[in-house]
Amino acid sequence: RRELRSRMELLIMETQAEVCRALAALDPGASFAVDSWERKEGGGGISCVLQDGEVFEKAGVNVSVVSGLLSEEAARQMRSRGKSLKAKDGKLPFCAMGVSSVIHPKNPHVPTMHFNYRYFEIEEADGTKQWWFGGGTDLTPTYLNEEDAVHFHKTLKEACDKHDLKLYPKYKKWCDDYFYIKHRGERRGIGGIFFDDMDSPSKEEVFQFVKSCAKAVVPCYIPIVKKHCHDSFTPEEKLWQQLRRGRYVEFNLVYDRGTKFGLLTPGSRIESILMSLPLTARWEYMHNPPESSKEAEILEVLRNPKDWVH
Protein backbone atom coordinates (compact mmCIF):
# COMPACT_ATOMS: atom_id res chain seq x y z
CA ARG A 1 0.00 0.00 0.00
CA ARG A 2 2.93 2.35 0.60
CA GLU A 3 4.15 1.95 -2.97
CA LEU A 4 3.01 4.71 -5.27
CA ARG A 5 1.70 2.30 -7.89
CA SER A 6 -0.60 0.73 -5.28
CA ARG A 7 -1.75 4.14 -4.03
CA MET A 8 -2.51 5.27 -7.58
CA GLU A 9 -4.48 2.09 -8.18
CA LEU A 10 -6.49 2.82 -5.02
CA LEU A 11 -7.07 6.43 -6.11
CA ILE A 12 -8.47 5.47 -9.52
CA MET A 13 -10.80 2.89 -7.93
CA GLU A 14 -12.00 5.44 -5.35
CA THR A 15 -12.55 8.04 -8.07
CA GLN A 16 -14.58 5.58 -10.15
CA ALA A 17 -16.78 4.72 -7.15
CA GLU A 18 -17.24 8.36 -6.13
CA VAL A 19 -18.25 9.50 -9.63
CA CYS A 20 -20.56 6.52 -10.20
CA ARG A 21 -22.31 7.18 -6.88
CA ALA A 22 -22.79 10.87 -7.75
CA LEU A 23 -24.21 10.06 -11.21
CA ALA A 24 -26.49 7.29 -9.89
CA ALA A 25 -27.93 9.69 -7.28
CA LEU A 26 -28.98 12.06 -10.09
CA ASP A 27 -30.48 9.33 -12.27
CA PRO A 28 -32.04 6.87 -9.80
CA GLY A 29 -34.17 5.07 -12.40
CA ALA A 30 -31.09 3.96 -14.34
CA SER A 31 -28.39 1.50 -13.34
CA PHE A 32 -24.77 0.97 -14.25
CA ALA A 33 -23.73 -2.14 -16.13
CA VAL A 34 -20.54 -3.22 -14.34
CA ASP A 35 -18.21 -5.15 -16.53
CA SER A 36 -14.91 -6.64 -15.25
CA TRP A 37 -12.47 -7.73 -17.91
CA GLU A 38 -9.04 -9.30 -18.14
CA ARG A 39 -6.32 -8.83 -20.71
CA LYS A 40 -4.40 -11.96 -21.58
CA GLU A 41 -1.19 -9.95 -22.07
CA GLY A 42 -1.46 -8.69 -18.47
CA GLY A 43 -3.89 -6.79 -16.29
CA GLY A 44 -7.49 -5.79 -16.77
CA GLY A 45 -10.11 -3.33 -15.66
CA ILE A 46 -13.66 -2.49 -14.69
CA SER A 47 -16.05 -0.61 -16.98
CA CYS A 48 -19.16 0.99 -15.48
CA VAL A 49 -21.59 2.24 -18.10
CA LEU A 50 -25.06 3.74 -17.68
CA GLN A 51 -27.20 3.99 -20.82
CA ASP A 52 -30.63 5.44 -21.62
CA GLY A 53 -31.29 6.99 -18.23
CA GLU A 54 -33.64 9.92 -17.60
CA VAL A 55 -30.71 12.33 -17.08
CA PHE A 56 -27.78 10.61 -18.81
CA GLU A 57 -28.00 9.20 -22.30
CA LYS A 58 -24.62 7.51 -21.80
CA ALA A 59 -22.20 7.81 -18.91
CA GLY A 60 -19.14 5.62 -18.63
CA VAL A 61 -16.50 5.49 -15.89
CA ASN A 62 -13.68 3.04 -16.59
CA VAL A 63 -10.59 1.94 -14.70
CA SER A 64 -7.79 -0.14 -16.13
CA VAL A 65 -4.48 -1.46 -14.86
CA VAL A 66 -2.52 -3.12 -17.63
CA SER A 67 1.04 -4.32 -18.10
CA GLY A 68 3.08 -6.13 -20.69
CA LEU A 69 5.29 -5.12 -23.58
CA LEU A 70 4.79 -1.83 -25.38
CA SER A 71 3.82 -2.24 -29.02
CA GLU A 72 6.16 -0.71 -31.62
CA GLU A 73 3.40 1.68 -32.75
CA ALA A 74 2.80 2.90 -29.17
CA ALA A 75 6.57 3.31 -28.60
CA ARG A 76 6.81 5.30 -31.84
CA GLN A 77 3.98 7.57 -30.69
CA MET A 78 5.80 8.22 -27.38
CA ARG A 79 9.14 8.86 -29.08
CA SER A 80 7.43 11.42 -31.30
CA ARG A 81 6.66 13.35 -28.07
CA GLY A 82 10.37 13.38 -27.15
CA LYS A 83 10.61 10.21 -25.03
CA SER A 84 13.98 8.45 -25.37
CA LEU A 85 13.04 4.82 -24.86
CA LYS A 86 15.93 2.32 -24.95
CA ALA A 87 14.51 -1.12 -25.66
CA LYS A 88 16.17 -4.43 -24.77
CA ASP A 89 15.96 -6.82 -27.75
CA GLY A 90 13.22 -4.55 -29.09
CA LYS A 91 11.14 -5.01 -25.93
CA LEU A 92 9.87 -2.36 -23.51
CA PRO A 93 8.01 -3.66 -20.43
CA PHE A 94 5.35 -1.18 -19.29
CA CYS A 95 2.65 -0.66 -16.69
CA ALA A 96 -0.25 1.76 -17.25
CA MET A 97 -3.20 2.55 -15.05
CA GLY A 98 -5.91 5.16 -15.11
CA VAL A 99 -9.51 6.20 -14.62
CA SER A 100 -11.38 7.65 -17.58
CA SER A 101 -14.91 8.95 -17.94
CA VAL A 102 -17.17 10.58 -20.51
CA ILE A 103 -20.67 11.70 -19.56
CA HIS A 104 -23.22 12.54 -22.27
CA PRO A 105 -26.45 13.94 -20.75
CA LYS A 106 -29.83 13.87 -22.51
CA ASN A 107 -30.69 17.52 -21.93
CA PRO A 108 -28.86 19.88 -24.34
CA HIS A 109 -28.53 22.44 -21.51
CA VAL A 110 -26.37 20.01 -19.50
CA PRO A 111 -22.79 19.87 -20.86
CA THR A 112 -20.85 16.75 -21.71
CA MET A 113 -17.90 16.22 -19.36
CA HIS A 114 -14.73 14.17 -19.71
CA PHE A 115 -11.94 13.42 -17.27
CA ASN A 116 -8.97 11.09 -17.25
CA TYR A 117 -6.10 10.60 -14.76
CA ARG A 118 -3.37 8.08 -15.47
CA TYR A 119 0.08 6.83 -14.51
CA PHE A 120 2.61 5.24 -16.84
CA GLU A 121 5.85 3.38 -16.15
CA ILE A 122 8.36 1.92 -18.62
CA GLU A 123 11.43 -0.20 -17.88
CA GLU A 124 14.33 0.49 -20.20
CA ALA A 125 17.13 -1.85 -21.32
CA ASP A 126 19.44 -0.98 -18.38
CA GLY A 127 16.66 -1.54 -15.81
CA THR A 128 15.96 2.15 -15.14
CA LYS A 129 12.32 3.15 -15.00
CA GLN A 130 10.78 6.12 -16.70
CA TRP A 131 7.48 7.26 -15.14
CA TRP A 132 4.98 10.04 -15.70
CA PHE A 133 1.44 11.13 -14.94
CA GLY A 134 -1.10 12.64 -17.26
CA GLY A 135 -4.71 13.67 -17.27
CA GLY A 136 -7.24 16.44 -17.14
CA THR A 137 -10.89 17.41 -16.89
CA ASP A 138 -12.79 19.32 -19.58
CA LEU A 139 -16.32 20.52 -20.36
CA THR A 140 -18.19 20.43 -23.67
CA PRO A 141 -21.43 22.43 -23.54
CA THR A 142 -23.97 22.47 -26.37
CA TYR A 143 -24.99 26.00 -25.31
CA LEU A 144 -22.87 28.53 -23.48
CA ASN A 145 -23.72 29.36 -19.86
CA GLU A 146 -21.05 31.73 -18.54
CA GLU A 147 -21.90 31.09 -14.89
CA ASP A 148 -21.36 27.34 -15.38
CA ALA A 149 -18.10 27.93 -17.27
CA VAL A 150 -16.77 30.11 -14.45
CA HIS A 151 -17.79 27.58 -11.77
CA PHE A 152 -16.15 24.71 -13.67
CA HIS A 153 -12.86 26.54 -14.27
CA LYS A 154 -12.68 28.08 -10.78
CA THR A 155 -13.10 24.66 -9.14
CA LEU A 156 -10.24 23.25 -11.23
CA LYS A 157 -8.10 26.33 -10.59
CA GLU A 158 -8.55 25.91 -6.82
CA ALA A 159 -7.37 22.28 -7.08
CA CYS A 160 -4.28 23.37 -9.05
CA ASP A 161 -3.53 26.41 -6.85
CA LYS A 162 -3.07 24.19 -3.77
CA HIS A 163 0.12 22.96 -5.42
CA ASP A 164 1.48 25.79 -7.61
CA LEU A 165 -0.17 28.97 -8.90
CA LYS A 166 1.51 28.45 -12.28
CA LEU A 167 -0.23 25.13 -12.96
CA TYR A 168 -3.78 26.25 -13.81
CA PRO A 169 -2.86 28.83 -16.50
CA LYS A 170 -0.32 26.41 -18.01
CA TYR A 171 -2.69 23.43 -18.10
CA LYS A 172 -5.70 25.52 -19.14
CA LYS A 173 -3.79 26.65 -22.24
CA TRP A 174 -2.59 23.09 -22.87
CA CYS A 175 -6.21 21.92 -22.70
CA ASP A 176 -7.35 24.57 -25.22
CA ASP A 177 -4.50 23.58 -27.54
CA TYR A 178 -4.97 19.80 -27.14
CA PHE A 179 -8.73 19.59 -27.71
CA TYR A 180 -8.46 21.39 -31.04
CA ILE A 181 -10.26 19.97 -34.07
CA LYS A 182 -7.84 21.18 -36.73
CA HIS A 183 -10.03 20.38 -39.72
CA ARG A 184 -12.87 22.43 -38.17
CA GLY A 185 -10.79 25.28 -36.72
CA GLU A 186 -12.52 24.96 -33.35
CA ARG A 187 -12.04 23.43 -29.90
CA ARG A 188 -14.04 20.41 -28.78
CA GLY A 189 -15.41 22.38 -25.81
CA ILE A 190 -14.66 25.22 -23.38
CA GLY A 191 -11.65 23.41 -21.93
CA GLY A 192 -10.54 22.88 -18.38
CA ILE A 193 -7.10 21.46 -17.63
CA PHE A 194 -4.91 18.96 -19.48
CA PHE A 195 -1.34 17.77 -18.87
CA ASP A 196 0.88 14.88 -19.89
CA ASP A 197 4.39 13.54 -19.27
CA MET A 198 4.40 15.14 -15.79
CA ASP A 199 7.42 13.76 -13.92
CA SER A 200 8.59 16.58 -11.65
CA PRO A 201 9.19 17.95 -9.05
CA SER A 202 8.89 14.46 -7.44
CA LYS A 203 6.73 11.37 -7.80
CA GLU A 204 4.97 12.07 -4.47
CA GLU A 205 4.25 15.72 -5.29
CA VAL A 206 2.86 14.90 -8.73
CA PHE A 207 0.70 12.14 -7.21
CA GLN A 208 -0.74 14.60 -4.66
CA PHE A 209 -1.51 17.06 -7.48
CA VAL A 210 -3.27 14.35 -9.51
CA LYS A 211 -5.22 13.37 -6.39
CA SER A 212 -6.43 16.98 -5.91
CA CYS A 213 -7.55 17.11 -9.55
CA ALA A 214 -9.40 13.78 -9.27
CA LYS A 215 -11.16 14.97 -6.11
CA ALA A 216 -12.32 18.12 -7.97
CA VAL A 217 -14.29 16.14 -10.60
CA VAL A 218 -17.57 15.79 -8.67
CA PRO A 219 -17.69 19.38 -7.30
CA CYS A 220 -16.81 20.96 -10.68
CA TYR A 221 -19.52 19.11 -12.63
CA ILE A 222 -22.36 17.67 -10.54
CA PRO A 223 -23.77 21.10 -9.47
CA ILE A 224 -24.08 22.03 -13.18
CA VAL A 225 -26.03 18.82 -13.91
CA LYS A 226 -28.36 19.42 -10.94
CA LYS A 227 -28.98 22.99 -12.09
CA HIS A 228 -30.01 22.14 -15.67
CA CYS A 229 -31.16 18.51 -15.88
CA HIS A 230 -34.84 19.53 -15.71
CA ASP A 231 -34.56 22.57 -18.05
CA SER A 232 -37.07 22.57 -20.91
CA PHE A 233 -35.65 22.34 -24.44
CA THR A 234 -36.90 22.44 -28.02
CA PRO A 235 -36.45 19.91 -30.86
CA GLU A 236 -34.12 22.49 -32.50
CA GLU A 237 -31.92 22.58 -29.39
CA LYS A 238 -31.80 18.77 -29.32
CA LEU A 239 -30.78 18.79 -32.99
CA TRP A 240 -27.92 21.21 -32.24
CA GLN A 241 -26.76 18.87 -29.45
CA GLN A 242 -26.63 16.01 -31.96
CA LEU A 243 -24.53 18.07 -34.37
CA ARG A 244 -22.11 19.10 -31.61
CA ARG A 245 -21.75 15.46 -30.61
CA GLY A 246 -20.64 14.75 -34.16
CA ARG A 247 -17.71 17.07 -33.51
CA TYR A 248 -16.97 15.18 -30.29
CA VAL A 249 -16.75 11.94 -32.26
CA GLU A 250 -14.49 13.55 -34.88
CA PHE A 251 -11.99 14.69 -32.25
CA ASN A 252 -11.94 11.38 -30.39
CA LEU A 253 -11.43 9.23 -33.47
CA VAL A 254 -9.04 11.50 -35.39
CA TYR A 255 -6.89 13.21 -32.74
CA ASP A 256 -7.30 11.82 -29.22
CA ARG A 257 -4.03 10.34 -27.98
CA GLY A 258 -5.67 7.98 -25.47
CA THR A 259 -7.95 6.50 -28.13
CA LYS A 260 -4.98 6.03 -30.47
CA PHE A 261 -2.86 4.40 -27.74
CA GLY A 262 -5.71 2.03 -26.88
CA LEU A 263 -6.28 1.03 -30.47
CA LEU A 264 -2.54 0.41 -30.91
CA THR A 265 -2.15 -1.73 -27.76
CA PRO A 266 -2.44 -5.49 -28.37
CA GLY A 267 -5.26 -7.10 -26.41
CA SER A 268 -6.89 -3.78 -25.55
CA ARG A 269 -10.63 -3.74 -25.01
CA ILE A 270 -12.26 -1.89 -27.90
CA GLU A 271 -15.65 -1.51 -26.14
CA SER A 272 -13.97 0.34 -23.25
CA ILE A 273 -11.87 2.53 -25.57
CA LEU A 274 -14.91 3.59 -27.60
CA MET A 275 -17.04 4.09 -24.47
CA SER A 276 -16.33 7.82 -24.91
CA LEU A 277 -18.53 8.04 -27.98
CA PRO A 278 -22.12 9.23 -27.56
CA LEU A 279 -25.08 6.94 -28.02
CA THR A 280 -26.41 9.23 -30.78
CA ALA A 281 -24.89 11.94 -33.00
CA ARG A 282 -25.60 13.60 -36.33
CA TRP A 283 -23.73 14.98 -39.33
CA GLU A 284 -25.60 17.39 -41.60
CA TYR A 285 -24.10 18.61 -44.83
CA MET A 286 -22.97 22.27 -44.69
CA HIS A 287 -24.85 23.17 -41.51
CA ASN A 288 -24.28 26.77 -40.41
CA PRO A 289 -26.21 28.38 -37.54
CA PRO A 290 -27.70 31.88 -38.05
CA GLU A 291 -25.56 34.85 -36.99
CA SER A 292 -26.24 36.20 -33.47
CA SER A 293 -27.96 32.93 -32.49
CA LYS A 294 -27.24 30.95 -29.28
CA GLU A 295 -25.64 28.33 -31.53
CA ALA A 296 -23.32 30.93 -33.08
CA GLU A 297 -22.41 32.15 -29.56
CA ILE A 298 -20.91 28.83 -28.51
CA LEU A 299 -19.03 28.53 -31.83
CA GLU A 300 -17.36 31.89 -31.19
CA VAL A 301 -16.01 30.63 -27.84
CA LEU A 302 -14.85 27.36 -29.42
CA ARG A 303 -12.92 29.30 -32.05
CA ASN A 304 -11.51 31.87 -29.59
CA PRO A 305 -11.01 30.40 -26.08
CA LYS A 306 -11.79 32.69 -23.14
CA ASP A 307 -10.21 33.30 -19.76
CA TRP A 308 -13.01 32.28 -17.37
CA VAL A 309 -11.46 33.04 -13.99
CA HIS A 310 -10.12 36.61 -14.19
Tab-separated table of C-alpha atoms in Angstrom:
chain	number	residue	atom	x	y	z
A	1	ARG	CA	0.000	0.000	0.000
A	2	ARG	CA	2.930	2.351	0.604
A	3	GLU	CA	4.152	1.948	-2.968
A	4	LEU	CA	3.012	4.707	-5.268
A	5	ARG	CA	1.698	2.297	-7.885
A	6	SER	CA	-0.604	0.731	-5.280
A	7	ARG	CA	-1.745	4.142	-4.035
A	8	MET	CA	-2.508	5.271	-7.580
A	9	GLU	CA	-4.479	2.089	-8.180
A	10	LEU	CA	-6.486	2.815	-5.018
A	11	LEU	CA	-7.068	6.428	-6.113
A	12	ILE	CA	-8.465	5.465	-9.519
A	13	MET	CA	-10.797	2.891	-7.929
A	14	GLU	CA	-12.000	5.436	-5.346
A	15	THR	CA	-12.552	8.037	-8.066
A	16	GLN	CA	-14.577	5.581	-10.151
A	17	ALA	CA	-16.776	4.719	-7.152
A	18	GLU	CA	-17.239	8.357	-6.127
A	19	VAL	CA	-18.246	9.500	-9.630
A	20	CYS	CA	-20.561	6.517	-10.203
A	21	ARG	CA	-22.311	7.181	-6.878
A	22	ALA	CA	-22.791	10.872	-7.752
A	23	LEU	CA	-24.208	10.059	-11.208
A	24	ALA	CA	-26.488	7.291	-9.888
A	25	ALA	CA	-27.931	9.690	-7.284
A	26	LEU	CA	-28.976	12.064	-10.091
A	27	ASP	CA	-30.477	9.328	-12.271
A	28	PRO	CA	-32.042	6.872	-9.799
A	29	GLY	CA	-34.168	5.072	-12.398
A	30	ALA	CA	-31.089	3.958	-14.341
A	31	SER	CA	-28.386	1.504	-13.337
A	32	PHE	CA	-24.765	0.966	-14.254
A	33	ALA	CA	-23.728	-2.137	-16.132
A	34	VAL	CA	-20.544	-3.219	-14.336
A	35	ASP	CA	-18.206	-5.153	-16.531
A	36	SER	CA	-14.912	-6.641	-15.250
A	37	TRP	CA	-12.468	-7.732	-17.909
A	38	GLU	CA	-9.038	-9.304	-18.137
A	39	ARG	CA	-6.323	-8.826	-20.712
A	40	LYS	CA	-4.405	-11.964	-21.578
A	41	GLU	CA	-1.190	-9.950	-22.070
A	42	GLY	CA	-1.464	-8.693	-18.467
A	43	GLY	CA	-3.891	-6.790	-16.286
A	44	GLY	CA	-7.492	-5.794	-16.773
A	45	GLY	CA	-10.108	-3.334	-15.659
A	46	ILE	CA	-13.664	-2.490	-14.688
A	47	SER	CA	-16.046	-0.608	-16.980
A	48	CYS	CA	-19.163	0.986	-15.476
A	49	VAL	CA	-21.595	2.241	-18.103
A	50	LEU	CA	-25.060	3.736	-17.676
A	51	GLN	CA	-27.204	3.991	-20.818
A	52	ASP	CA	-30.630	5.443	-21.620
A	53	GLY	CA	-31.294	6.993	-18.233
A	54	GLU	CA	-33.636	9.923	-17.605
A	55	VAL	CA	-30.708	12.331	-17.081
A	56	PHE	CA	-27.779	10.612	-18.811
A	57	GLU	CA	-27.996	9.201	-22.300
A	58	LYS	CA	-24.622	7.513	-21.800
A	59	ALA	CA	-22.204	7.811	-18.907
A	60	GLY	CA	-19.138	5.625	-18.627
A	61	VAL	CA	-16.503	5.493	-15.888
A	62	ASN	CA	-13.677	3.036	-16.587
A	63	VAL	CA	-10.590	1.944	-14.702
A	64	SER	CA	-7.788	-0.145	-16.131
A	65	VAL	CA	-4.483	-1.456	-14.855
A	66	VAL	CA	-2.517	-3.116	-17.635
A	67	SER	CA	1.035	-4.315	-18.104
A	68	GLY	CA	3.080	-6.132	-20.693
A	69	LEU	CA	5.293	-5.122	-23.580
A	70	LEU	CA	4.787	-1.833	-25.379
A	71	SER	CA	3.818	-2.238	-29.024
A	72	GLU	CA	6.159	-0.709	-31.615
A	73	GLU	CA	3.403	1.679	-32.751
A	74	ALA	CA	2.798	2.899	-29.174
A	75	ALA	CA	6.569	3.314	-28.602
A	76	ARG	CA	6.810	5.304	-31.836
A	77	GLN	CA	3.984	7.567	-30.691
A	78	MET	CA	5.804	8.219	-27.383
A	79	ARG	CA	9.144	8.855	-29.075
A	80	SER	CA	7.430	11.416	-31.300
A	81	ARG	CA	6.664	13.352	-28.072
A	82	GLY	CA	10.370	13.378	-27.148
A	83	LYS	CA	10.613	10.213	-25.029
A	84	SER	CA	13.980	8.454	-25.374
A	85	LEU	CA	13.043	4.818	-24.860
A	86	LYS	CA	15.929	2.321	-24.952
A	87	ALA	CA	14.505	-1.117	-25.664
A	88	LYS	CA	16.166	-4.435	-24.773
A	89	ASP	CA	15.959	-6.819	-27.747
A	90	GLY	CA	13.215	-4.554	-29.090
A	91	LYS	CA	11.141	-5.009	-25.927
A	92	LEU	CA	9.871	-2.356	-23.514
A	93	PRO	CA	8.007	-3.656	-20.434
A	94	PHE	CA	5.346	-1.180	-19.291
A	95	CYS	CA	2.653	-0.663	-16.687
A	96	ALA	CA	-0.246	1.760	-17.245
A	97	MET	CA	-3.203	2.554	-15.047
A	98	GLY	CA	-5.905	5.155	-15.107
A	99	VAL	CA	-9.506	6.202	-14.619
A	100	SER	CA	-11.376	7.650	-17.579
A	101	SER	CA	-14.911	8.953	-17.939
A	102	VAL	CA	-17.169	10.584	-20.507
A	103	ILE	CA	-20.669	11.701	-19.559
A	104	HIS	CA	-23.218	12.541	-22.272
A	105	PRO	CA	-26.449	13.942	-20.746
A	106	LYS	CA	-29.830	13.872	-22.510
A	107	ASN	CA	-30.690	17.524	-21.927
A	108	PRO	CA	-28.860	19.875	-24.341
A	109	HIS	CA	-28.534	22.438	-21.513
A	110	VAL	CA	-26.368	20.013	-19.501
A	111	PRO	CA	-22.791	19.869	-20.860
A	112	THR	CA	-20.847	16.748	-21.709
A	113	MET	CA	-17.904	16.223	-19.364
A	114	HIS	CA	-14.726	14.170	-19.713
A	115	PHE	CA	-11.944	13.422	-17.271
A	116	ASN	CA	-8.973	11.092	-17.251
A	117	TYR	CA	-6.103	10.602	-14.765
A	118	ARG	CA	-3.367	8.082	-15.466
A	119	TYR	CA	0.083	6.826	-14.505
A	120	PHE	CA	2.608	5.242	-16.837
A	121	GLU	CA	5.851	3.376	-16.147
A	122	ILE	CA	8.360	1.924	-18.620
A	123	GLU	CA	11.426	-0.196	-17.879
A	124	GLU	CA	14.334	0.492	-20.198
A	125	ALA	CA	17.130	-1.854	-21.321
A	126	ASP	CA	19.438	-0.978	-18.379
A	127	GLY	CA	16.657	-1.543	-15.807
A	128	THR	CA	15.960	2.151	-15.141
A	129	LYS	CA	12.318	3.152	-15.005
A	130	GLN	CA	10.777	6.123	-16.696
A	131	TRP	CA	7.478	7.264	-15.140
A	132	TRP	CA	4.983	10.043	-15.700
A	133	PHE	CA	1.439	11.126	-14.939
A	134	GLY	CA	-1.105	12.643	-17.264
A	135	GLY	CA	-4.712	13.667	-17.273
A	136	GLY	CA	-7.237	16.438	-17.136
A	137	THR	CA	-10.890	17.412	-16.894
A	138	ASP	CA	-12.792	19.323	-19.584
A	139	LEU	CA	-16.316	20.516	-20.356
A	140	THR	CA	-18.186	20.429	-23.672
A	141	PRO	CA	-21.431	22.428	-23.536
A	142	THR	CA	-23.972	22.470	-26.366
A	143	TYR	CA	-24.991	25.997	-25.314
A	144	LEU	CA	-22.867	28.526	-23.475
A	145	ASN	CA	-23.717	29.363	-19.862
A	146	GLU	CA	-21.052	31.726	-18.543
A	147	GLU	CA	-21.903	31.090	-14.887
A	148	ASP	CA	-21.359	27.340	-15.379
A	149	ALA	CA	-18.103	27.925	-17.268
A	150	VAL	CA	-16.770	30.115	-14.450
A	151	HIS	CA	-17.791	27.580	-11.766
A	152	PHE	CA	-16.148	24.712	-13.672
A	153	HIS	CA	-12.859	26.541	-14.272
A	154	LYS	CA	-12.685	28.078	-10.778
A	155	THR	CA	-13.099	24.664	-9.138
A	156	LEU	CA	-10.236	23.246	-11.235
A	157	LYS	CA	-8.103	26.332	-10.588
A	158	GLU	CA	-8.550	25.906	-6.820
A	159	ALA	CA	-7.372	22.284	-7.081
A	160	CYS	CA	-4.284	23.371	-9.048
A	161	ASP	CA	-3.529	26.406	-6.853
A	162	LYS	CA	-3.075	24.187	-3.775
A	163	HIS	CA	0.124	22.958	-5.418
A	164	ASP	CA	1.477	25.788	-7.605
A	165	LEU	CA	-0.173	28.971	-8.901
A	166	LYS	CA	1.513	28.449	-12.282
A	167	LEU	CA	-0.233	25.126	-12.956
A	168	TYR	CA	-3.782	26.249	-13.810
A	169	PRO	CA	-2.859	28.829	-16.500
A	170	LYS	CA	-0.322	26.412	-18.008
A	171	TYR	CA	-2.693	23.435	-18.096
A	172	LYS	CA	-5.704	25.520	-19.137
A	173	LYS	CA	-3.791	26.650	-22.240
A	174	TRP	CA	-2.591	23.085	-22.869
A	175	CYS	CA	-6.215	21.917	-22.703
A	176	ASP	CA	-7.352	24.569	-25.220
A	177	ASP	CA	-4.503	23.577	-27.541
A	178	TYR	CA	-4.975	19.804	-27.142
A	179	PHE	CA	-8.733	19.595	-27.712
A	180	TYR	CA	-8.460	21.388	-31.036
A	181	ILE	CA	-10.260	19.973	-34.072
A	182	LYS	CA	-7.842	21.180	-36.728
A	183	HIS	CA	-10.027	20.377	-39.719
A	184	ARG	CA	-12.872	22.432	-38.170
A	185	GLY	CA	-10.793	25.279	-36.722
A	186	GLU	CA	-12.524	24.960	-33.349
A	187	ARG	CA	-12.037	23.426	-29.899
A	188	ARG	CA	-14.039	20.413	-28.781
A	189	GLY	CA	-15.407	22.379	-25.812
A	190	ILE	CA	-14.658	25.216	-23.384
A	191	GLY	CA	-11.652	23.410	-21.934
A	192	GLY	CA	-10.542	22.879	-18.380
A	193	ILE	CA	-7.098	21.462	-17.632
A	194	PHE	CA	-4.906	18.964	-19.482
A	195	PHE	CA	-1.339	17.767	-18.868
A	196	ASP	CA	0.878	14.880	-19.889
A	197	ASP	CA	4.392	13.542	-19.273
A	198	MET	CA	4.399	15.137	-15.789
A	199	ASP	CA	7.421	13.756	-13.918
A	200	SER	CA	8.588	16.581	-11.652
A	201	PRO	CA	9.189	17.946	-9.049
A	202	SER	CA	8.893	14.464	-7.439
A	203	LYS	CA	6.730	11.373	-7.796
A	204	GLU	CA	4.974	12.069	-4.475
A	205	GLU	CA	4.254	15.718	-5.290
A	206	VAL	CA	2.861	14.896	-8.734
A	207	PHE	CA	0.696	12.145	-7.211
A	208	GLN	CA	-0.740	14.600	-4.664
A	209	PHE	CA	-1.505	17.063	-7.481
A	210	VAL	CA	-3.270	14.347	-9.511
A	211	LYS	CA	-5.223	13.370	-6.386
A	212	SER	CA	-6.427	16.978	-5.907
A	213	CYS	CA	-7.548	17.108	-9.555
A	214	ALA	CA	-9.400	13.779	-9.265
A	215	LYS	CA	-11.160	14.969	-6.106
A	216	ALA	CA	-12.323	18.121	-7.967
A	217	VAL	CA	-14.290	16.144	-10.601
A	218	VAL	CA	-17.570	15.794	-8.668
A	219	PRO	CA	-17.691	19.382	-7.305
A	220	CYS	CA	-16.807	20.959	-10.680
A	221	TYR	CA	-19.520	19.106	-12.626
A	222	ILE	CA	-22.364	17.671	-10.544
A	223	PRO	CA	-23.767	21.103	-9.469
A	224	ILE	CA	-24.083	22.029	-13.178
A	225	VAL	CA	-26.029	18.820	-13.915
A	226	LYS	CA	-28.356	19.425	-10.938
A	227	LYS	CA	-28.976	22.989	-12.090
A	228	HIS	CA	-30.013	22.135	-15.666
A	229	CYS	CA	-31.158	18.509	-15.877
A	230	HIS	CA	-34.841	19.533	-15.714
A	231	ASP	CA	-34.561	22.568	-18.054
A	232	SER	CA	-37.069	22.565	-20.907
A	233	PHE	CA	-35.646	22.336	-24.444
A	234	THR	CA	-36.903	22.439	-28.016
A	235	PRO	CA	-36.449	19.914	-30.856
A	236	GLU	CA	-34.121	22.493	-32.501
A	237	GLU	CA	-31.921	22.580	-29.393
A	238	LYS	CA	-31.804	18.768	-29.324
A	239	LEU	CA	-30.777	18.792	-32.993
A	240	TRP	CA	-27.924	21.211	-32.244
A	241	GLN	CA	-26.762	18.875	-29.453
A	242	GLN	CA	-26.631	16.007	-31.959
A	243	LEU	CA	-24.532	18.067	-34.372
A	244	ARG	CA	-22.111	19.095	-31.611
A	245	ARG	CA	-21.750	15.457	-30.614
A	246	GLY	CA	-20.643	14.753	-34.160
A	247	ARG	CA	-17.712	17.075	-33.509
A	248	TYR	CA	-16.974	15.177	-30.288
A	249	VAL	CA	-16.753	11.944	-32.264
A	250	GLU	CA	-14.487	13.553	-34.882
A	251	PHE	CA	-11.989	14.694	-32.254
A	252	ASN	CA	-11.939	11.384	-30.392
A	253	LEU	CA	-11.432	9.233	-33.474
A	254	VAL	CA	-9.037	11.498	-35.389
A	255	TYR	CA	-6.887	13.211	-32.741
A	256	ASP	CA	-7.296	11.824	-29.224
A	257	ARG	CA	-4.025	10.341	-27.981
A	258	GLY	CA	-5.666	7.980	-25.467
A	259	THR	CA	-7.948	6.497	-28.129
A	260	LYS	CA	-4.984	6.035	-30.466
A	261	PHE	CA	-2.860	4.402	-27.742
A	262	GLY	CA	-5.711	2.029	-26.876
A	263	LEU	CA	-6.276	1.026	-30.474
A	264	LEU	CA	-2.538	0.409	-30.913
A	265	THR	CA	-2.154	-1.735	-27.764
A	266	PRO	CA	-2.437	-5.494	-28.366
A	267	GLY	CA	-5.262	-7.096	-26.406
A	268	SER	CA	-6.885	-3.781	-25.550
A	269	ARG	CA	-10.627	-3.743	-25.010
A	270	ILE	CA	-12.265	-1.894	-27.899
A	271	GLU	CA	-15.646	-1.509	-26.141
A	272	SER	CA	-13.972	0.340	-23.252
A	273	ILE	CA	-11.866	2.532	-25.566
A	274	LEU	CA	-14.912	3.592	-27.597
A	275	MET	CA	-17.043	4.090	-24.469
A	276	SER	CA	-16.329	7.821	-24.909
A	277	LEU	CA	-18.530	8.044	-27.985
A	278	PRO	CA	-22.122	9.232	-27.556
A	279	LEU	CA	-25.084	6.936	-28.017
A	280	THR	CA	-26.406	9.232	-30.776
A	281	ALA	CA	-24.889	11.938	-32.998
A	282	ARG	CA	-25.597	13.596	-36.331
A	283	TRP	CA	-23.729	14.979	-39.331
A	284	GLU	CA	-25.602	17.389	-41.598
A	285	TYR	CA	-24.104	18.606	-44.828
A	286	MET	CA	-22.970	22.275	-44.691
A	287	HIS	CA	-24.849	23.166	-41.508
A	288	ASN	CA	-24.282	26.773	-40.409
A	289	PRO	CA	-26.212	28.376	-37.536
A	290	PRO	CA	-27.700	31.877	-38.047
A	291	GLU	CA	-25.555	34.846	-36.986
A	292	SER	CA	-26.239	36.203	-33.471
A	293	SER	CA	-27.959	32.933	-32.486
A	294	LYS	CA	-27.242	30.954	-29.282
A	295	GLU	CA	-25.637	28.331	-31.532
A	296	ALA	CA	-23.317	30.930	-33.079
A	297	GLU	CA	-22.409	32.150	-29.564
A	298	ILE	CA	-20.910	28.826	-28.510
A	299	LEU	CA	-19.034	28.527	-31.827
A	300	GLU	CA	-17.364	31.891	-31.189
A	301	VAL	CA	-16.006	30.634	-27.842
A	302	LEU	CA	-14.853	27.364	-29.416
A	303	ARG	CA	-12.918	29.299	-32.048
A	304	ASN	CA	-11.509	31.865	-29.590
A	305	PRO	CA	-11.014	30.398	-26.082
A	306	LYS	CA	-11.793	32.690	-23.139
A	307	ASP	CA	-10.211	33.296	-19.759
A	308	TRP	CA	-13.011	32.275	-17.367
A	309	VAL	CA	-11.458	33.036	-13.987
A	310	HIS	CA	-10.118	36.613	-14.189
